[in-house]
Amino acid sequence: MANIAFIGIGVMGGPMARHLGNDGHSLALYNRTPAKVQAWLQAHPHLAERARVAATPAEAAEGVDAVITCVGNDDDLAQVIMGRQGAFTTLPKGALFIDHTTVSATIARQISVEGRAKNILCVDAPVTGGQAGAENGTLAIMCGGKKDAVDAARPIIKSYSSRIVHVGGPGDGQTTKMVNQICIAGVLGGLSEAMRFAQASRLDLDKVFQAISGGAAQSWQMDNRWKTMAEDSFDFGFAIDWMRKDLGLALDEARNNGASIPVAALLDQFFAEAQHLGAGRQDTSALIRRLPRK
């Protein structure tokens, strides 16, 4: 069992930390909003006795075997890892750093370089599967980093994942997550238009689903969002605000690597329209709100 510092006890990080505690790992917890840590402790009294609350990332990282982060964006990650009170100021040599935040490949590579200088094993490990995957311990994790770092991370991250794939070197985990988000955005764009088309044609949506969900049109989004989109129910899942952040990362990376992703750029504009309609905090399937119902 490992001694782990978990930084970022939010919608995703909170359930991950719970799985680690349930598997017997010792936890040091830090969140920029201390109330979230206290709420986590109250919700999991059987784990509170073995959890240590830290006032700073540096304090959380003192003497641990691994630091795991799940924060907001590049700036947040840089602050909690490489800031004046960041985890790298106290994390012991030979320790492990795992980042589950969706950030740029650039900062993932920068942290890997910083870690190498400090003899720290670094893994950029964004996840897919959403809040439900975190709660159920069934996340899919795409890992970038050296083989020895990813091998060291597997026994820990298996606590909350059903699939762990080592996709390449430092930063490649984040780039793979961008591929994932481009795919999801494209499917949601098509699904939104297909549903509005079916509604305008006065089709029975349940029968349409039965007819097409077993063929080439089938997707996770169709299986899990067709019914709720038809009901205008969007208060769950991965938010449009987060999708826009992720598509922004993909568009930035495309400018760096020369890839042409015009459909992703167009969908980013469509998601922006949905934001302006007040759907920013709603599930990404609320993209359909930008299309009038006939």
PDB file of C-alpha atoms in Angstrom, residues 12-203:
ATOM      1  CA  MET A  12     -13.501  13.633 -10.422  1.00  0.00           C
ATOM      2  CA  GLY A  13     -10.748  13.710  -7.809  1.00  0.00           C
ATOM      3  CA  GLY A  14     -13.033  13.058  -4.847  1.00  0.00           C
ATOM      4  CA  PRO A  15     -14.244   9.644  -6.083  1.00  0.00           C
ATOM      5  CA  MET A  16     -10.718   8.682  -7.180  1.00  0.00           C
ATOM      6  CA  ALA A  17      -9.394   9.446  -3.708  1.00  0.00           C
ATOM      7  CA  ARG A  18     -12.217   7.392  -2.202  1.00  0.00           C
ATOM      8  CA  HIS A  19     -11.268   4.353  -4.293  1.00  0.00           C
ATOM      9  CA  LEU A  20      -7.638   4.708  -3.244  1.00  0.00           C
ATOM     10  CA  GLY A  21      -8.615   4.914   0.421  1.00  0.00           C
ATOM     11  CA  ASN A  22     -10.922   1.918   0.120  1.00  0.00           C
ATOM     12  CA  ASP A  23      -8.052  -0.063  -1.384  1.00  0.00           C
ATOM     13  CA  GLY A  24      -5.949   0.636   1.702  1.00  0.00           C
ATOM     14  CA  HIS A  25      -3.695   3.457   0.522  1.00  0.00           C
ATOM     15  CA  SER A  26      -2.855   6.240   2.981  1.00  0.00           C
ATOM     16  CA  LEU A  27      -3.920   9.693   1.801  1.00  0.00           C
ATOM     17  CA  ALA A  28      -2.735  13.258   2.242  1.00  0.00           C
ATOM     18  CA  LEU A  29      -5.403  15.590   0.841  1.00  0.00           C
ATOM     19  CA  TYR A  30      -5.114  19.114  -0.513  1.00  0.00           C
ATOM     20  CA  ASN A  31      -7.638  21.314  -2.286  1.00  0.00           C
ATOM     21  CA  ARG A  32      -7.456  25.030  -2.953  1.00  0.00           C
ATOM     22  CA  THR A  33     -10.972  25.258  -1.487  1.00  0.00           C
ATOM     23  CA  PRO A  34     -10.520  23.619   1.948  1.00  0.00           C
ATOM     24  CA  ALA A  35     -14.271  23.132   2.360  1.00  0.00           C
ATOM     25  CA  LYS A  36     -14.193  20.446  -0.321  1.00  0.00           C
ATOM     26  CA  VAL A  37     -11.704  18.415   1.689  1.00  0.00           C
ATOM     27  CA  GLN A  38     -13.842  18.759   4.807  1.00  0.00           C
ATOM     28  CA  ALA A  39     -16.936  17.701   2.857  1.00  0.00           C
ATOM     29  CA  TRP A  40     -15.019  14.655   1.569  1.00  0.00           C
ATOM     30  CA  LEU A  41     -13.968  13.697   5.096  1.00  0.00           C
ATOM     31  CA  GLN A  42     -17.535  14.012   6.375  1.00  0.00           C
ATOM     32  CA  ALA A  43     -18.821  11.910   3.489  1.00  0.00           C
ATOM     33  CA  HIS A  44     -16.239   9.167   4.116  1.00  0.00           C
ATOM     34  CA  PRO A  45     -15.818   8.863   7.902  1.00  0.00           C
ATOM     35  CA  HIS A  46     -14.329   5.369   7.545  1.00  0.00           C
ATOM     36  CA  LEU A  47     -11.423   6.923   5.614  1.00  0.00           C
ATOM     37  CA  ALA A  48     -11.051  10.146   7.605  1.00  0.00           C
ATOM     38  CA  GLU A  49      -9.009   8.451  10.338  1.00  0.00           C
ATOM     39  CA  ARG A  50      -6.291   7.527   7.821  1.00  0.00           C
ATOM     40  CA  ALA A  51      -6.346  10.792   5.870  1.00  0.00           C
ATOM     41  CA  ARG A  52      -4.026  13.717   6.479  1.00  0.00           C
ATOM     42  CA  VAL A  53      -5.200  17.220   5.524  1.00  0.00           C
ATOM     43  CA  ALA A  54      -2.487  19.483   4.105  1.00  0.00           C
ATOM     44  CA  ALA A  55      -2.430  23.272   4.006  1.00  0.00           C
ATOM     45  CA  THR A  56      -0.288  23.441   0.846  1.00  0.00           C
ATOM     46  CA  PRO A  57       0.714  21.112  -1.995  1.00  0.00           C
ATOM     47  CA  ALA A  58       4.239  21.084  -0.597  1.00  0.00           C
ATOM     48  CA  GLU A  59       2.974  19.894   2.773  1.00  0.00           C
ATOM     49  CA  ALA A  60       0.864  17.214   1.100  1.00  0.00           C
ATOM     50  CA  ALA A  61       3.876  15.875  -0.816  1.00  0.00           C
ATOM     51  CA  GLU A  62       6.185  15.563   2.186  1.00  0.00           C
ATOM     52  CA  GLY A  63       7.394  11.966   2.548  1.00  0.00           C
ATOM     53  CA  VAL A  64       4.862  10.398   0.167  1.00  0.00           C
ATOM     54  CA  ASP A  65       5.399   7.708  -2.450  1.00  0.00           C
ATOM     55  CA  ALA A  66       3.242   9.426  -5.061  1.00  0.00           C
ATOM     56  CA  VAL A  67       1.440  12.662  -5.827  1.00  0.00           C
ATOM     57  CA  ILE A  68      -1.756  12.606  -7.896  1.00  0.00           C
ATOM     58  CA  THR A  69      -3.323  15.769  -9.293  1.00  0.00           C
ATOM     59  CA  CYS A  70      -6.760  16.424 -10.749  1.00  0.00           C
ATOM     60  CA  VAL A  71      -7.156  20.200 -10.990  1.00  0.00           C
ATOM     61  CA  GLY A  72      -8.478  22.701 -13.548  1.00  0.00           C
ATOM     62  CA  ASN A  73      -6.051  23.865 -16.221  1.00  0.00           C
ATOM     63  CA  ASP A  74      -2.413  24.512 -17.099  1.00  0.00           C
ATOM     64  CA  ASP A  75      -2.016  27.429 -14.686  1.00  0.00           C
ATOM     65  CA  ASP A  76      -3.588  25.500 -11.812  1.00  0.00           C
ATOM     66  CA  LEU A  77      -1.327  22.527 -12.448  1.00  0.00           C
ATOM     67  CA  ALA A  78       1.807  24.653 -12.721  1.00  0.00           C
ATOM     68  CA  GLN A  79       0.994  26.345  -9.410  1.00  0.00           C
ATOM     69  CA  VAL A  80       0.355  23.183  -7.376  1.00  0.00           C
ATOM     70  CA  ILE A  81       3.367  21.346  -8.815  1.00  0.00           C
ATOM     71  CA  MET A  82       6.048  23.889  -9.682  1.00  0.00           C
ATOM     72  CA  GLY A  83       4.961  26.909  -7.638  1.00  0.00           C
ATOM     73  CA  ARG A  84       6.730  28.268  -4.533  1.00  0.00           C
ATOM     74  CA  GLN A  85       4.675  25.915  -2.365  1.00  0.00           C
ATOM     75  CA  GLY A  86       4.289  23.302  -5.079  1.00  0.00           C
ATOM     76  CA  ALA A  87       4.547  19.569  -4.598  1.00  0.00           C
ATOM     77  CA  PHE A  88       7.907  19.298  -6.367  1.00  0.00           C
ATOM     78  CA  THR A  89       9.547  21.380  -3.629  1.00  0.00           C
ATOM     79  CA  THR A  90       9.155  18.533  -1.114  1.00  0.00           C
ATOM     80  CA  LEU A  91       8.386  15.355  -3.100  1.00  0.00           C
ATOM     81  CA  PRO A  92      11.149  12.815  -2.336  1.00  0.00           C
ATOM     82  CA  LYS A  93      13.554  11.633  -5.013  1.00  0.00           C
ATOM     83  CA  GLY A  94      12.388   8.468  -6.714  1.00  0.00           C
ATOM     84  CA  ALA A  95       8.733   9.274  -6.012  1.00  0.00           C
ATOM     85  CA  LEU A  96       5.938   9.166  -8.589  1.00  0.00           C
ATOM     86  CA  PHE A  97       3.855  11.994 -10.040  1.00  0.00           C
ATOM     87  CA  ILE A  98       0.569  11.237 -11.846  1.00  0.00           C
ATOM     88  CA  ASP A  99      -1.552  13.974 -13.399  1.00  0.00           C
ATOM     89  CA  HIS A 100      -5.188  13.300 -14.308  1.00  0.00           C
ATOM     90  CA  THR A 101      -5.969  16.893 -15.322  1.00  0.00           C
ATOM     91  CA  THR A 102      -6.749  17.554 -18.984  1.00  0.00           C
ATOM     92  CA  VAL A 103      -4.086  20.109 -19.886  1.00  0.00           C
ATOM     93  CA  SER A 104      -1.774  20.958 -22.773  1.00  0.00           C
ATOM     94  CA  ALA A 105       0.871  18.533 -23.945  1.00  0.00           C
ATOM     95  CA  THR A 106       3.336  21.404 -23.520  1.00  0.00           C
ATOM     96  CA  ILE A 107       2.985  21.613 -19.737  1.00  0.00           C
ATOM     97  CA  ALA A 108       2.993  17.818 -19.447  1.00  0.00           C
ATOM     98  CA  ARG A 109       6.374  17.754 -21.200  1.00  0.00           C
ATOM     99  CA  GLN A 110       7.634  20.663 -19.079  1.00  0.00           C
ATOM    100  CA  ILE A 111       6.710  18.859 -15.870  1.00  0.00           C
ATOM    101  CA  SER A 112       8.393  15.701 -17.141  1.00  0.00           C
ATOM    102  CA  VAL A 113      11.620  17.651 -17.681  1.00  0.00           C
ATOM    103  CA  GLU A 114      11.352  19.194 -14.205  1.00  0.00           C
ATOM    104  CA  GLY A 115      10.700  15.773 -12.745  1.00  0.00           C
ATOM    105  CA  ARG A 116      13.678  14.208 -14.502  1.00  0.00           C
ATOM    106  CA  ALA A 117      15.938  16.854 -12.953  1.00  0.00           C
ATOM    107  CA  LYS A 118      14.559  15.922  -9.517  1.00  0.00           C
ATOM    108  CA  ASN A 119      14.605  12.137 -10.146  1.00  0.00           C
ATOM    109  CA  ILE A 120      10.791  11.983 -10.072  1.00  0.00           C
ATOM    110  CA  LEU A 121       8.825   9.581 -12.295  1.00  0.00           C
ATOM    111  CA  CYS A 122       6.156  11.542 -14.197  1.00  0.00           C
ATOM    112  CA  VAL A 123       3.025  10.310 -15.961  1.00  0.00           C
ATOM    113  CA  ASP A 124       0.500  12.489 -17.776  1.00  0.00           C
ATOM    114  CA  ALA A 125      -2.671  10.423 -17.442  1.00  0.00           C
ATOM    115  CA  PRO A 126      -5.882  12.162 -18.536  1.00  0.00           C
ATOM    116  CA  VAL A 127      -9.040  10.135 -18.171  1.00  0.00           C
ATOM    117  CA  THR A 128     -12.283   9.500 -19.994  1.00  0.00           C
ATOM    118  CA  GLY A 129     -15.501   8.119 -18.600  1.00  0.00           C
ATOM    119  CA  GLY A 130     -16.832  11.184 -16.830  1.00  0.00           C
ATOM    120  CA  GLN A 131     -18.128  11.540 -13.296  1.00  0.00           C
ATOM    121  CA  ALA A 132     -19.931   8.197 -13.509  1.00  0.00           C
ATOM    122  CA  GLY A 133     -16.667   6.482 -14.427  1.00  0.00           C
ATOM    123  CA  ALA A 134     -14.911   8.108 -11.478  1.00  0.00           C
ATOM    124  CA  GLU A 135     -17.705   7.148  -9.083  1.00  0.00           C
ATOM    125  CA  ASN A 136     -17.808   3.553 -10.336  1.00  0.00           C
ATOM    126  CA  GLY A 137     -14.043   3.116 -10.680  1.00  0.00           C
ATOM    127  CA  THR A 138     -14.303   2.376 -14.409  1.00  0.00           C
ATOM    128  CA  LEU A 139     -12.303   5.222 -15.961  1.00  0.00           C
ATOM    129  CA  ALA A 140     -10.202   4.670 -19.067  1.00  0.00           C
ATOM    130  CA  ILE A 141      -6.760   6.221 -18.640  1.00  0.00           C
ATOM    131  CA  MET A 142      -4.346   7.189 -21.424  1.00  0.00           C
ATOM    132  CA  CYS A 143      -0.808   7.412 -20.060  1.00  0.00           C
ATOM    133  CA  GLY A 144       2.147   9.336 -21.426  1.00  0.00           C
ATOM    134  CA  GLY A 145       5.622   8.968 -19.978  1.00  0.00           C
ATOM    135  CA  LYS A 146       8.566   6.627 -19.660  1.00  0.00           C
ATOM    136  CA  LYS A 147       7.810   2.930 -19.327  1.00  0.00           C
ATOM    137  CA  ASP A 148       9.175   2.687 -15.798  1.00  0.00           C
ATOM    138  CA  ALA A 149       6.972   5.616 -14.707  1.00  0.00           C
ATOM    139  CA  VAL A 150       3.810   4.112 -16.203  1.00  0.00           C
ATOM    140  CA  ASP A 151       4.639   0.684 -14.752  1.00  0.00           C
ATOM    141  CA  ALA A 152       4.986   2.295 -11.324  1.00  0.00           C
ATOM    142  CA  ALA A 153       1.658   4.093 -11.744  1.00  0.00           C
ATOM    143  CA  ARG A 154      -0.419   1.045 -12.746  1.00  0.00           C
ATOM    144  CA  PRO A 155      -0.831  -0.510  -9.262  1.00  0.00           C
ATOM    145  CA  ILE A 156      -2.160   2.820  -7.988  1.00  0.00           C
ATOM    146  CA  ILE A 157      -4.448   3.985 -10.776  1.00  0.00           C
ATOM    147  CA  LYS A 158      -6.019   0.562 -11.198  1.00  0.00           C
ATOM    148  CA  SER A 159      -8.046   1.466  -8.083  1.00  0.00           C
ATOM    149  CA  TYR A 160     -10.367   3.630 -10.185  1.00  0.00           C
ATOM    150  CA  SER A 161      -9.908   2.444 -13.767  1.00  0.00           C
ATOM    151  CA  SER A 162     -11.023  -0.367 -16.025  1.00  0.00           C
ATOM    152  CA  ARG A 163      -8.540   0.378 -18.808  1.00  0.00           C
ATOM    153  CA  ILE A 164      -4.971   1.681 -18.646  1.00  0.00           C
ATOM    154  CA  VAL A 165      -3.088   2.212 -21.922  1.00  0.00           C
ATOM    155  CA  HIS A 166       0.490   3.451 -22.240  1.00  0.00           C
ATOM    156  CA  VAL A 167       0.155   5.514 -25.422  1.00  0.00           C
ATOM    157  CA  GLY A 168       3.658   6.999 -25.682  1.00  0.00           C
ATOM    158  CA  GLY A 169       6.160   9.396 -24.204  1.00  0.00           C
ATOM    159  CA  PRO A 170       5.700  12.535 -22.088  1.00  0.00           C
ATOM    160  CA  GLY A 171       2.767  14.609 -23.340  1.00  0.00           C
ATOM    161  CA  ASP A 172       1.315  11.820 -25.487  1.00  0.00           C
ATOM    162  CA  GLY A 173      -1.355  11.043 -22.904  1.00  0.00           C
ATOM    163  CA  GLN A 174      -2.640  14.601 -23.188  1.00  0.00           C
ATOM    164  CA  THR A 175      -2.517  14.530 -26.984  1.00  0.00           C
ATOM    165  CA  THR A 176      -4.492  11.282 -26.981  1.00  0.00           C
ATOM    166  CA  LYS A 177      -7.124  12.936 -24.790  1.00  0.00           C
ATOM    167  CA  MET A 178      -7.412  15.651 -27.445  1.00  0.00           C
ATOM    168  CA  VAL A 179      -8.085  12.937 -30.034  1.00  0.00           C
ATOM    169  CA  ASN A 180     -10.787  11.589 -27.718  1.00  0.00           C
ATOM    170  CA  GLN A 181     -12.479  14.981 -27.366  1.00  0.00           C
ATOM    171  CA  ILE A 182     -12.412  15.670 -31.107  1.00  0.00           C
ATOM    172  CA  CYS A 183     -14.209  12.356 -31.648  1.00  0.00           C
ATOM    173  CA  ILE A 184     -16.840  13.068 -28.987  1.00  0.00           C
ATOM    174  CA  ALA A 185     -17.533  16.572 -30.301  1.00  0.00           C
ATOM    175  CA  GLY A 186     -18.021  15.249 -33.819  1.00  0.00           C
ATOM    176  CA  VAL A 187     -20.447  12.553 -32.693  1.00  0.00           C
ATOM    177  CA  LEU A 188     -22.479  15.048 -30.640  1.00  0.00           C
ATOM    178  CA  GLY A 189     -22.684  17.443 -33.578  1.00  0.00           C
ATOM    179  CA  GLY A 190     -24.112  14.725 -35.804  1.00  0.00           C
ATOM    180  CA  LEU A 191     -26.377  13.343 -33.105  1.00  0.00           C
ATOM    181  CA  SER A 192     -27.872  16.778 -32.409  1.00  0.00           C
ATOM    182  CA  GLU A 193     -28.724  17.365 -36.047  1.00  0.00           C
ATOM    183  CA  ALA A 194     -30.063  13.821 -36.485  1.00  0.00           C
ATOM    184  CA  MET A 195     -32.437  14.222 -33.554  1.00  0.00           C
ATOM    185  CA  ARG A 196     -33.755  17.592 -34.721  1.00  0.00           C
ATOM    186  CA  PHE A 197     -34.233  16.102 -38.208  1.00  0.00           C
ATOM    187  CA  ALA A 198     -36.192  13.168 -36.746  1.00  0.00           C
ATOM    188  CA  GLN A 199     -38.329  15.521 -34.667  1.00  0.00           C
ATOM    189  CA  ALA A 200     -39.079  17.750 -37.668  1.00  0.00           C
ATOM    190  CA  SER A 201     -40.104  14.617 -39.568  1.00  0.00           C
ATOM    191  CA  ARG A 202     -42.518  13.721 -36.727  1.00  0.00           C
ATOM    192  CA  LEU A 203     -40.897  10.319 -36.252  1.00  0.00           C
TER     193      LEU A 203
END
